[in-house]
Amino acid sequence: MFIWDFVADTVLGQIFDWVYGKIVEFLGEFFSMMNGMGSELFEFVWVQAVVEFFRYFGWALYGVGLVVAVFEAALEYQSGRTTAIRDLALGSLKGFLAASLFTTVPVELYKLCIDLQGSLSSEIAGASHTEGISNMARAALGALNGYGVFIAIFLLILMGYSVIKIFFANLKRGGILLIQIAVGSLYLFSLPRGYADGFYSWCRQIAGLCLTAFLQTTILIAGLMVWNENMLLGCGLMLSASEIPRVAQQFGLETTTRANIMSAVYATQTIVNLTRNIAAAVK
């Protein structure tokens, strides 16, 4: 009987290890595919047309901002501010680089983060096959005996909640990137004039979005691996994956579009007011 229990435990452990490893690999590939769909969004013809429209719109705003910056620099130079020409040159160069790259660099950076996340998740999931006897069955039995059936069900619900939350976060990330590219064009009016704070904030949002795309799925897969050893600790790690945007925000990497839209509205109001003043002066 003892030999039978030992053999059964060994065989069941290996079966659980193989099945759980395949599940983790599937989830890693699935979430990598979901993140990849965000980058594949920019391969559609109509999305490329939208991006191209905002690229031309950004260049138009840059041109108008450059003309305004030249007049402002001339007035400041006549007032005795000798550094106005240097500031105009730096602002024009920053605006030219931003107008040339703001529709391509975010997409390429996002694709790079997705590729790195997919490779890392595959390596993490592949580590499950290095163990001889899985602790999955023992962890499940320990949950049933120690915590009770209701605690085990509760941990499974937490696991499903974490996976579903990350799933919807990955699903909408490509659309958020498209919105950020569209909003980024509005900052090109202010760059030649030397007002770069809004554009720097936009760059931090792009970095925060790519960082979140890389870390969320990676931490989720790592939590699934820990769940094989300790269900409660694994659930905590998986739940922490949804907190990555909030943690990034504390370090200045805002991952939502709220702050960007407010800054863009302010920039748009500035453009409208300036246009009204120029029209009044012409009349």
PDB file of C-alpha atoms in Angstrom:
ATOM      1  CA  MET A   1       0.000   0.000   0.000  1.00  0.00           C
ATOM      2  CA  PHE A   2       2.863   2.343   0.821  1.00  0.00           C
ATOM      3  CA  ILE A   3       4.536   1.553  -2.486  1.00  0.00           C
ATOM      4  CA  TRP A   4       1.258   2.188  -4.319  1.00  0.00           C
ATOM      5  CA  ASP A   5       0.826   5.563  -2.591  1.00  0.00           C
ATOM      6  CA  PHE A   6       4.394   6.531  -3.435  1.00  0.00           C
ATOM      7  CA  VAL A   7       4.043   5.525  -7.097  1.00  0.00           C
ATOM      8  CA  ALA A   8       0.650   7.211  -7.377  1.00  0.00           C
ATOM      9  CA  ASP A   9       2.025  10.392  -5.809  1.00  0.00           C
ATOM     10  CA  THR A  10       4.980  10.385  -8.188  1.00  0.00           C
ATOM     11  CA  VAL A  11       2.899   9.721 -11.295  1.00  0.00           C
ATOM     12  CA  LEU A  12       0.181  12.199 -10.337  1.00  0.00           C
ATOM     13  CA  GLY A  13       2.819  14.787  -9.502  1.00  0.00           C
ATOM     14  CA  GLN A  14       4.408  14.432 -12.911  1.00  0.00           C
ATOM     15  CA  ILE A  15       1.024  14.602 -14.629  1.00  0.00           C
ATOM     16  CA  PHE A  16       0.058  17.719 -12.668  1.00  0.00           C
ATOM     17  CA  ASP A  17       3.431  19.260 -13.461  1.00  0.00           C
ATOM     18  CA  TRP A  18       3.038  18.624 -17.191  1.00  0.00           C
ATOM     19  CA  VAL A  19      -0.578  19.837 -17.347  1.00  0.00           C
ATOM     20  CA  TYR A  20       0.079  22.938 -15.264  1.00  0.00           C
ATOM     21  CA  GLY A  21       3.176  23.765 -17.291  1.00  0.00           C
ATOM     22  CA  LYS A  22       1.126  23.557 -20.497  1.00  0.00           C
ATOM     23  CA  ILE A  23      -1.539  25.815 -18.972  1.00  0.00           C
ATOM     24  CA  VAL A  24       1.058  28.419 -17.990  1.00  0.00           C
ATOM     25  CA  GLU A  25       2.643  28.242 -21.443  1.00  0.00           C
ATOM     26  CA  PHE A  26      -0.769  28.668 -23.054  1.00  0.00           C
ATOM     27  CA  LEU A  27      -1.590  31.696 -20.913  1.00  0.00           C
ATOM     28  CA  GLY A  28       1.821  33.222 -21.624  1.00  0.00           C
ATOM     29  CA  GLU A  29       1.382  32.786 -25.374  1.00  0.00           C
ATOM     30  CA  PHE A  30      -2.240  33.947 -25.165  1.00  0.00           C
ATOM     31  CA  PHE A  31      -1.418  37.206 -23.385  1.00  0.00           C
ATOM     32  CA  SER A  32       1.538  37.763 -25.702  1.00  0.00           C
ATOM     33  CA  MET A  33      -0.902  37.359 -28.585  1.00  0.00           C
ATOM     34  CA  MET A  34      -3.288  39.835 -26.945  1.00  0.00           C
ATOM     35  CA  ASN A  35      -0.495  42.375 -26.558  1.00  0.00           C
ATOM     36  CA  GLY A  36       0.559  41.663 -30.130  1.00  0.00           C
ATOM     37  CA  MET A  37      -2.941  42.520 -31.306  1.00  0.00           C
ATOM     38  CA  GLY A  38      -2.340  46.031 -29.993  1.00  0.00           C
ATOM     39  CA  SER A  39       0.625  46.425 -32.322  1.00  0.00           C
ATOM     40  CA  GLU A  40      -1.176  44.656 -35.179  1.00  0.00           C
ATOM     41  CA  LEU A  41      -3.866  47.334 -34.902  1.00  0.00           C
ATOM     42  CA  PHE A  42      -1.480  49.731 -36.641  1.00  0.00           C
ATOM     43  CA  GLU A  43      -1.231  47.412 -39.651  1.00  0.00           C
ATOM     44  CA  PHE A  44      -4.833  48.081 -40.676  1.00  0.00           C
ATOM     45  CA  VAL A  45      -5.205  50.476 -43.575  1.00  0.00           C
ATOM     46  CA  TRP A  46      -7.760  52.714 -41.879  1.00  0.00           C
ATOM     47  CA  VAL A  47      -5.635  52.975 -38.734  1.00  0.00           C
ATOM     48  CA  GLN A  48      -2.630  53.909 -40.852  1.00  0.00           C
ATOM     49  CA  ALA A  49      -4.805  56.551 -42.508  1.00  0.00           C
ATOM     50  CA  VAL A  50      -5.747  57.981 -39.109  1.00  0.00           C
ATOM     51  CA  VAL A  51      -2.117  58.019 -37.996  1.00  0.00           C
ATOM     52  CA  GLU A  52      -1.104  59.666 -41.273  1.00  0.00           C
ATOM     53  CA  PHE A  53      -3.763  62.333 -40.790  1.00  0.00           C
ATOM     54  CA  PHE A  54      -2.449  63.226 -37.344  1.00  0.00           C
ATOM     55  CA  ARG A  55       1.110  63.192 -38.697  1.00  0.00           C
ATOM     56  CA  TYR A  56       0.201  65.852 -41.256  1.00  0.00           C
ATOM     57  CA  PHE A  57      -1.814  67.681 -38.616  1.00  0.00           C
ATOM     58  CA  GLY A  58       1.203  67.657 -36.316  1.00  0.00           C
ATOM     59  CA  TRP A  59       3.435  69.018 -39.063  1.00  0.00           C
ATOM     60  CA  ALA A  60       0.911  71.793 -39.732  1.00  0.00           C
ATOM     61  CA  LEU A  61       0.851  72.759 -36.068  1.00  0.00           C
ATOM     62  CA  TYR A  62       4.630  72.668 -35.998  1.00  0.00           C
ATOM     63  CA  GLY A  63       4.776  75.026 -38.974  1.00  0.00           C
ATOM     64  CA  VAL A  64       2.342  77.475 -37.383  1.00  0.00           C
ATOM     65  CA  GLY A  65       4.174  77.256 -34.073  1.00  0.00           C
ATOM     66  CA  LEU A  66       7.500  77.884 -35.810  1.00  0.00           C
ATOM     67  CA  VAL A  67       6.171  81.050 -37.457  1.00  0.00           C
ATOM     68  CA  VAL A  68       4.824  82.295 -34.135  1.00  0.00           C
ATOM     69  CA  ALA A  69       8.108  81.406 -32.422  1.00  0.00           C
ATOM     70  CA  VAL A  70      10.070  83.446 -34.994  1.00  0.00           C
ATOM     71  CA  PHE A  71       7.953  86.546 -34.311  1.00  0.00           C
ATOM     72  CA  GLU A  72       8.233  86.033 -30.544  1.00  0.00           C
ATOM     73  CA  ALA A  73      12.012  85.582 -30.785  1.00  0.00           C
ATOM     74  CA  ALA A  74      12.322  88.740 -32.895  1.00  0.00           C
ATOM     75  CA  LEU A  75      10.373  90.755 -30.336  1.00  0.00           C
ATOM     76  CA  GLU A  76      12.413  89.368 -27.454  1.00  0.00           C
ATOM     77  CA  TYR A  77      15.689  90.038 -29.297  1.00  0.00           C
ATOM     78  CA  GLN A  78      14.700  93.634 -29.882  1.00  0.00           C
ATOM     79  CA  SER A  79      13.947  93.919 -26.168  1.00  0.00           C
ATOM     80  CA  GLY A  80      17.539  92.929 -25.361  1.00  0.00           C
ATOM     81  CA  ARG A  81      17.181  89.198 -24.716  1.00  0.00           C
ATOM     82  CA  THR A  82      20.148  87.852 -26.661  1.00  0.00           C
ATOM     83  CA  THR A  83      19.389  84.184 -25.939  1.00  0.00           C
ATOM     84  CA  ALA A  84      16.113  84.312 -27.890  1.00  0.00           C
ATOM     85  CA  ILE A  85      17.790  83.140 -31.106  1.00  0.00           C
ATOM     86  CA  ARG A  86      19.411  80.183 -29.359  1.00  0.00           C
ATOM     87  CA  ASP A  87      16.122  79.198 -27.715  1.00  0.00           C
ATOM     88  CA  LEU A  88      14.393  79.456 -31.091  1.00  0.00           C
ATOM     89  CA  ALA A  89      16.960  77.145 -32.690  1.00  0.00           C
ATOM     90  CA  LEU A  90      16.684  74.560 -29.904  1.00  0.00           C
ATOM     91  CA  GLY A  91      12.887  74.681 -29.908  1.00  0.00           C
ATOM     92  CA  SER A  92      12.762  74.336 -33.686  1.00  0.00           C
ATOM     93  CA  LEU A  93      15.100  71.337 -33.602  1.00  0.00           C
ATOM     94  CA  LYS A  94      13.087  69.638 -30.842  1.00  0.00           C
ATOM     95  CA  GLY A  95       9.866  70.279 -32.720  1.00  0.00           C
ATOM     96  CA  PHE A  96      11.299  68.924 -35.981  1.00  0.00           C
ATOM     97  CA  LEU A  97      12.472  65.707 -34.318  1.00  0.00           C
ATOM     98  CA  ALA A  98       9.172  65.311 -32.470  1.00  0.00           C
ATOM     99  CA  ALA A  99       7.109  65.856 -35.648  1.00  0.00           C
ATOM    100  CA  SER A 100       9.239  63.291 -37.477  1.00  0.00           C
ATOM    101  CA  LEU A 101       9.068  60.568 -34.824  1.00  0.00           C
ATOM    102  CA  PHE A 102       5.901  60.905 -32.733  1.00  0.00           C
ATOM    103  CA  THR A 103       3.889  58.524 -34.959  1.00  0.00           C
ATOM    104  CA  THR A 104       6.574  55.836 -35.406  1.00  0.00           C
ATOM    105  CA  VAL A 105       8.673  55.605 -32.226  1.00  0.00           C
ATOM    106  CA  PRO A 106       5.730  54.779 -29.873  1.00  0.00           C
ATOM    107  CA  VAL A 107       4.588  51.897 -32.096  1.00  0.00           C
ATOM    108  CA  GLU A 108       8.092  50.470 -32.529  1.00  0.00           C
ATOM    109  CA  LEU A 109       8.824  50.797 -28.813  1.00  0.00           C
ATOM    110  CA  TYR A 110       5.562  49.033 -28.012  1.00  0.00           C
ATOM    111  CA  LYS A 111       6.406  46.195 -30.426  1.00  0.00           C
ATOM    112  CA  LEU A 112       9.839  45.816 -28.825  1.00  0.00           C
ATOM    113  CA  CYS A 113       8.335  45.567 -25.331  1.00  0.00           C
ATOM    114  CA  ILE A 114       5.816  42.973 -26.534  1.00  0.00           C
ATOM    115  CA  ASP A 115       8.553  40.860 -28.122  1.00  0.00           C
ATOM    116  CA  LEU A 116      10.660  41.015 -24.953  1.00  0.00           C
ATOM    117  CA  GLN A 117       7.648  40.159 -22.809  1.00  0.00           C
ATOM    118  CA  GLY A 118       6.788  37.157 -24.979  1.00  0.00           C
ATOM    119  CA  SER A 119      10.333  35.799 -24.816  1.00  0.00           C
ATOM    120  CA  LEU A 120      10.574  36.299 -21.058  1.00  0.00           C
ATOM    121  CA  SER A 121       7.173  34.711 -20.426  1.00  0.00           C
ATOM    122  CA  SER A 122       8.163  31.684 -22.491  1.00  0.00           C
ATOM    123  CA  GLU A 123      11.342  31.297 -20.448  1.00  0.00           C
ATOM    124  CA  ILE A 124       9.415  31.600 -17.172  1.00  0.00           C
ATOM    125  CA  ALA A 125       6.806  29.073 -18.305  1.00  0.00           C
ATOM    126  CA  GLY A 126       9.536  26.716 -19.521  1.00  0.00           C
ATOM    127  CA  ALA A 127      11.025  26.631 -16.032  1.00  0.00           C
ATOM    128  CA  SER A 128       8.040  24.544 -14.912  1.00  0.00           C
ATOM    129  CA  HIS A 129       9.438  21.511 -16.746  1.00  0.00           C
ATOM    130  CA  THR A 130      12.709  21.564 -14.805  1.00  0.00           C
ATOM    131  CA  GLU A 131      11.096  20.176 -11.647  1.00  0.00           C
ATOM    132  CA  GLY A 132      10.836  16.414 -11.306  1.00  0.00           C
ATOM    133  CA  ILE A 133       7.793  16.051  -9.043  1.00  0.00           C
ATOM    134  CA  SER A 134       5.275  18.846  -9.017  1.00  0.00           C
ATOM    135  CA  ASN A 135       3.977  20.355  -5.817  1.00  0.00           C
ATOM    136  CA  MET A 136       0.663  21.182  -7.477  1.00  0.00           C
ATOM    137  CA  ALA A 137      -1.159  18.159  -6.059  1.00  0.00           C
ATOM    138  CA  ARG A 138       0.365  18.687  -2.638  1.00  0.00           C
ATOM    139  CA  ALA A 139      -0.546  22.370  -2.689  1.00  0.00           C
ATOM    140  CA  ALA A 140      -4.126  21.513  -3.682  1.00  0.00           C
ATOM    141  CA  LEU A 141      -4.400  18.888  -0.950  1.00  0.00           C
ATOM    142  CA  GLY A 142      -2.860  21.269   1.537  1.00  0.00           C
ATOM    143  CA  ALA A 143      -5.428  23.891   0.591  1.00  0.00           C
ATOM    144  CA  LEU A 144      -8.237  21.406   0.992  1.00  0.00           C
ATOM    145  CA  ASN A 145      -6.970  20.090   4.331  1.00  0.00           C
ATOM    146  CA  GLY A 146      -5.550  23.267   5.828  1.00  0.00           C
ATOM    147  CA  TYR A 147      -7.658  26.067   4.450  1.00  0.00           C
ATOM    148  CA  GLY A 148     -10.803  24.191   3.591  1.00  0.00           C
ATOM    149  CA  VAL A 149     -12.752  23.825   0.408  1.00  0.00           C
ATOM    150  CA  PHE A 150     -14.153  27.371   0.545  1.00  0.00           C
ATOM    151  CA  ILE A 151     -10.706  28.927   0.887  1.00  0.00           C
ATOM    152  CA  ALA A 152      -9.468  26.899  -2.090  1.00  0.00           C
ATOM    153  CA  ILE A 153     -12.462  28.058  -4.168  1.00  0.00           C
ATOM    154  CA  PHE A 154     -11.840  31.631  -3.056  1.00  0.00           C
ATOM    155  CA  LEU A 155      -8.208  31.401  -4.211  1.00  0.00           C
ATOM    156  CA  LEU A 156      -9.341  30.055  -7.573  1.00  0.00           C
ATOM    157  CA  ILE A 157     -11.739  32.995  -7.913  1.00  0.00           C
ATOM    158  CA  LEU A 158      -8.897  35.420  -7.147  1.00  0.00           C
ATOM    159  CA  MET A 159      -6.789  33.715  -9.771  1.00  0.00           C
ATOM    160  CA  GLY A 160      -9.547  34.025 -12.371  1.00  0.00           C
ATOM    161  CA  TYR A 161     -10.179  37.662 -11.430  1.00  0.00           C
ATOM    162  CA  SER A 162      -6.495  38.524 -11.924  1.00  0.00           C
ATOM    163  CA  VAL A 163      -6.331  36.791 -15.295  1.00  0.00           C
ATOM    164  CA  ILE A 164      -9.540  38.449 -16.560  1.00  0.00           C
ATOM    165  CA  LYS A 165      -8.459  41.910 -15.385  1.00  0.00           C
ATOM    166  CA  ILE A 166      -5.108  41.658 -17.165  1.00  0.00           C
ATOM    167  CA  PHE A 167      -6.912  40.292 -20.226  1.00  0.00           C
ATOM    168  CA  PHE A 168      -9.113  43.398 -20.578  1.00  0.00           C
ATOM    169  CA  ALA A 169      -6.156  45.681 -19.826  1.00  0.00           C
ATOM    170  CA  ASN A 170      -4.183  44.110 -22.686  1.00  0.00           C
ATOM    171  CA  LEU A 171      -7.213  44.219 -24.973  1.00  0.00           C
ATOM    172  CA  LYS A 172      -7.587  48.011 -24.825  1.00  0.00           C
ATOM    173  CA  ARG A 173      -3.903  48.960 -24.792  1.00  0.00           C
ATOM    174  CA  GLY A 174      -3.567  49.256 -28.571  1.00  0.00           C
ATOM    175  CA  GLY A 175      -6.477  51.708 -28.692  1.00  0.00           C
ATOM    176  CA  ILE A 176      -4.941  53.757 -25.880  1.00  0.00           C
ATOM    177  CA  LEU A 177      -1.690  53.974 -27.836  1.00  0.00           C
ATOM    178  CA  LEU A 178      -3.598  55.227 -30.893  1.00  0.00           C
ATOM    179  CA  ILE A 179      -5.291  57.898 -28.761  1.00  0.00           C
ATOM    180  CA  GLN A 180      -1.959  58.993 -27.316  1.00  0.00           C
ATOM    181  CA  ILE A 181      -0.468  59.348 -30.789  1.00  0.00           C
ATOM    182  CA  ALA A 182      -3.435  61.486 -31.839  1.00  0.00           C
ATOM    183  CA  VAL A 183      -3.156  63.667 -28.743  1.00  0.00           C
ATOM    184  CA  GLY A 184       0.624  63.971 -29.143  1.00  0.00           C
ATOM    185  CA  SER A 185       0.178  65.981 -32.337  1.00  0.00           C
ATOM    186  CA  LEU A 186      -1.329  68.874 -30.369  1.00  0.00           C
ATOM    187  CA  TYR A 187       1.912  69.462 -28.480  1.00  0.00           C
ATOM    188  CA  LEU A 188       3.878  70.240 -31.651  1.00  0.00           C
ATOM    189  CA  PHE A 189       2.540  73.779 -31.693  1.00  0.00           C
ATOM    190  CA  SER A 190       4.219  74.590 -28.377  1.00  0.00           C
ATOM    191  CA  LEU A 191       7.602  72.925 -28.945  1.00  0.00           C
ATOM    192  CA  PRO A 192       9.111  75.558 -31.297  1.00  0.00           C
ATOM    193  CA  ARG A 193       8.068  78.242 -28.802  1.00  0.00           C
ATOM    194  CA  GLY A 194      10.041  76.532 -26.036  1.00  0.00           C
ATOM    195  CA  TYR A 195       7.127  75.025 -24.070  1.00  0.00           C
ATOM    196  CA  ALA A 196       8.145  71.371 -23.866  1.00  0.00           C
ATOM    197  CA  ASP A 197       6.663  70.291 -20.512  1.00  0.00           C
ATOM    198  CA  GLY A 198       3.480  68.929 -22.087  1.00  0.00           C
ATOM    199  CA  PHE A 199       5.399  66.936 -24.671  1.00  0.00           C
ATOM    200  CA  TYR A 200       7.727  65.536 -22.013  1.00  0.00           C
ATOM    201  CA  SER A 201       4.666  64.405 -20.070  1.00  0.00           C
ATOM    202  CA  TRP A 202       3.384  62.740 -23.231  1.00  0.00           C
ATOM    203  CA  CYS A 203       6.712  60.906 -23.632  1.00  0.00           C
ATOM    204  CA  ARG A 204       6.448  59.649 -20.051  1.00  0.00           C
ATOM    205  CA  GLN A 205       2.966  58.340 -20.798  1.00  0.00           C
ATOM    206  CA  ILE A 206       4.254  56.406 -23.802  1.00  0.00           C
ATOM    207  CA  ALA A 207       7.057  54.963 -21.657  1.00  0.00           C
ATOM    208  CA  GLY A 208       4.561  54.079 -18.921  1.00  0.00           C
ATOM    209  CA  LEU A 209       2.283  52.324 -21.400  1.00  0.00           C
ATOM    210  CA  CYS A 210       5.128  50.209 -22.812  1.00  0.00           C
ATOM    211  CA  LEU A 211       6.449  49.434 -19.330  1.00  0.00           C
ATOM    212  CA  THR A 212       2.988  48.315 -18.220  1.00  0.00           C
ATOM    213  CA  ALA A 213       2.584  46.112 -21.301  1.00  0.00           C
ATOM    214  CA  PHE A 214       5.896  44.431 -20.481  1.00  0.00           C
ATOM    215  CA  LEU A 215       5.495  44.036 -16.716  1.00  0.00           C
ATOM    216  CA  GLN A 216       1.821  43.136 -16.285  1.00  0.00           C
ATOM    217  CA  THR A 217       1.883  39.880 -18.225  1.00  0.00           C
ATOM    218  CA  THR A 218       5.340  38.991 -16.906  1.00  0.00           C
ATOM    219  CA  ILE A 219       4.263  39.401 -13.278  1.00  0.00           C
ATOM    220  CA  LEU A 220       1.056  37.473 -14.007  1.00  0.00           C
ATOM    221  CA  ILE A 221       2.994  34.516 -15.429  1.00  0.00           C
ATOM    222  CA  ALA A 222       5.404  34.663 -12.485  1.00  0.00           C
ATOM    223  CA  GLY A 223       2.394  34.600 -10.151  1.00  0.00           C
ATOM    224  CA  LEU A 224       1.058  31.516 -11.902  1.00  0.00           C
ATOM    225  CA  MET A 225       4.399  29.809 -11.343  1.00  0.00           C
ATOM    226  CA  VAL A 226       4.363  30.729  -7.651  1.00  0.00           C
ATOM    227  CA  TRP A 227       0.741  29.543  -7.422  1.00  0.00           C
ATOM    228  CA  ASN A 228       2.041  26.058  -8.170  1.00  0.00           C
ATOM    229  CA  GLU A 229       4.012  26.182  -4.910  1.00  0.00           C
ATOM    230  CA  ASN A 230       1.920  28.495  -2.720  1.00  0.00           C
ATOM    231  CA  MET A 231      -1.611  29.376  -3.797  1.00  0.00           C
ATOM    232  CA  LEU A 232      -2.049  32.344  -1.470  1.00  0.00           C
ATOM    233  CA  LEU A 233       1.300  33.924  -2.332  1.00  0.00           C
ATOM    234  CA  GLY A 234       0.716  33.297  -6.032  1.00  0.00           C
ATOM    235  CA  CYS A 235      -2.674  35.049  -5.890  1.00  0.00           C
ATOM    236  CA  GLY A 236      -1.054  38.025  -4.185  1.00  0.00           C
ATOM    237  CA  LEU A 237       1.577  38.258  -6.907  1.00  0.00           C
ATOM    238  CA  MET A 238      -1.046  38.005  -9.648  1.00  0.00           C
ATOM    239  CA  LEU A 239      -3.169  40.710  -8.011  1.00  0.00           C
ATOM    240  CA  SER A 240      -0.123  42.965  -7.799  1.00  0.00           C
ATOM    241  CA  ALA A 241       0.157  42.854 -11.604  1.00  0.00           C
ATOM    242  CA  SER A 242      -2.945  45.046 -11.865  1.00  0.00           C
ATOM    243  CA  GLU A 243      -1.293  47.648  -9.605  1.00  0.00           C
ATOM    244  CA  ILE A 244       1.623  48.284 -11.959  1.00  0.00           C
ATOM    245  CA  PRO A 245       0.008  51.378 -13.608  1.00  0.00           C
ATOM    246  CA  ARG A 246      -0.560  52.959 -10.189  1.00  0.00           C
ATOM    247  CA  VAL A 247       3.014  52.242  -9.094  1.00  0.00           C
ATOM    248  CA  ALA A 248       4.372  53.641 -12.372  1.00  0.00           C
ATOM    249  CA  GLN A 249       2.285  56.766 -11.843  1.00  0.00           C
ATOM    250  CA  GLN A 250       4.086  57.436  -8.557  1.00  0.00           C
ATOM    251  CA  PHE A 251       7.343  57.674 -10.536  1.00  0.00           C
ATOM    252  CA  GLY A 252       5.922  60.057 -13.129  1.00  0.00           C
ATOM    253  CA  LEU A 253       4.956  57.394 -15.697  1.00  0.00           C
ATOM    254  CA  GLU A 254       1.254  58.116 -16.133  1.00  0.00           C
ATOM    255  CA  THR A 255      -0.346  55.291 -18.128  1.00  0.00           C
ATOM    256  CA  THR A 256      -3.842  56.729 -18.568  1.00  0.00           C
ATOM    257  CA  THR A 257      -5.044  59.290 -21.104  1.00  0.00           C
ATOM    258  CA  ARG A 258      -6.753  61.577 -18.575  1.00  0.00           C
ATOM    259  CA  ALA A 259      -3.792  63.856 -17.886  1.00  0.00           C
ATOM    260  CA  ASN A 260      -2.800  63.894 -21.532  1.00  0.00           C
ATOM    261  CA  ILE A 261      -6.266  64.897 -22.679  1.00  0.00           C
ATOM    262  CA  MET A 262      -6.441  67.746 -20.159  1.00  0.00           C
ATOM    263  CA  SER A 263      -3.071  69.055 -21.327  1.00  0.00           C
ATOM    264  CA  ALA A 264      -4.160  68.682 -24.938  1.00  0.00           C
ATOM    265  CA  VAL A 265      -7.341  70.637 -24.254  1.00  0.00           C
ATOM    266  CA  TYR A 266      -5.262  73.414 -22.718  1.00  0.00           C
ATOM    267  CA  ALA A 267      -2.953  73.400 -25.748  1.00  0.00           C
ATOM    268  CA  THR A 268      -5.949  73.531 -28.078  1.00  0.00           C
ATOM    269  CA  GLN A 269      -7.413  76.474 -26.198  1.00  0.00           C
ATOM    270  CA  THR A 270      -4.073  78.260 -26.504  1.00  0.00           C
ATOM    271  CA  ILE A 271      -4.076  77.721 -30.273  1.00  0.00           C
ATOM    272  CA  VAL A 272      -7.655  78.991 -30.598  1.00  0.00           C
ATOM    273  CA  ASN A 273      -6.962  82.100 -28.512  1.00  0.00           C
ATOM    274  CA  LEU A 274      -3.801  82.856 -30.466  1.00  0.00           C
ATOM    275  CA  THR A 275      -5.687  82.465 -33.766  1.00  0.00           C
ATOM    276  CA  ARG A 276      -8.351  84.877 -32.554  1.00  0.00           C
ATOM    277  CA  ASN A 277      -5.727  87.438 -31.550  1.00  0.00           C
ATOM    278  CA  ILE A 278      -3.979  87.185 -34.912  1.00  0.00           C
ATOM    279  CA  ALA A 279      -7.299  87.532 -36.771  1.00  0.00           C
ATOM    280  CA  ALA A 280      -8.202  90.584 -34.673  1.00  0.00           C
ATOM    281  CA  ALA A 281      -4.821  92.149 -35.350  1.00  0.00           C
ATOM    282  CA  VAL A 282      -5.183  91.598 -39.109  1.00  0.00           C
ATOM    283  CA  LYS A 283      -8.604  93.265 -39.120  1.00  0.00           C
TER     284      LYS A 283
END
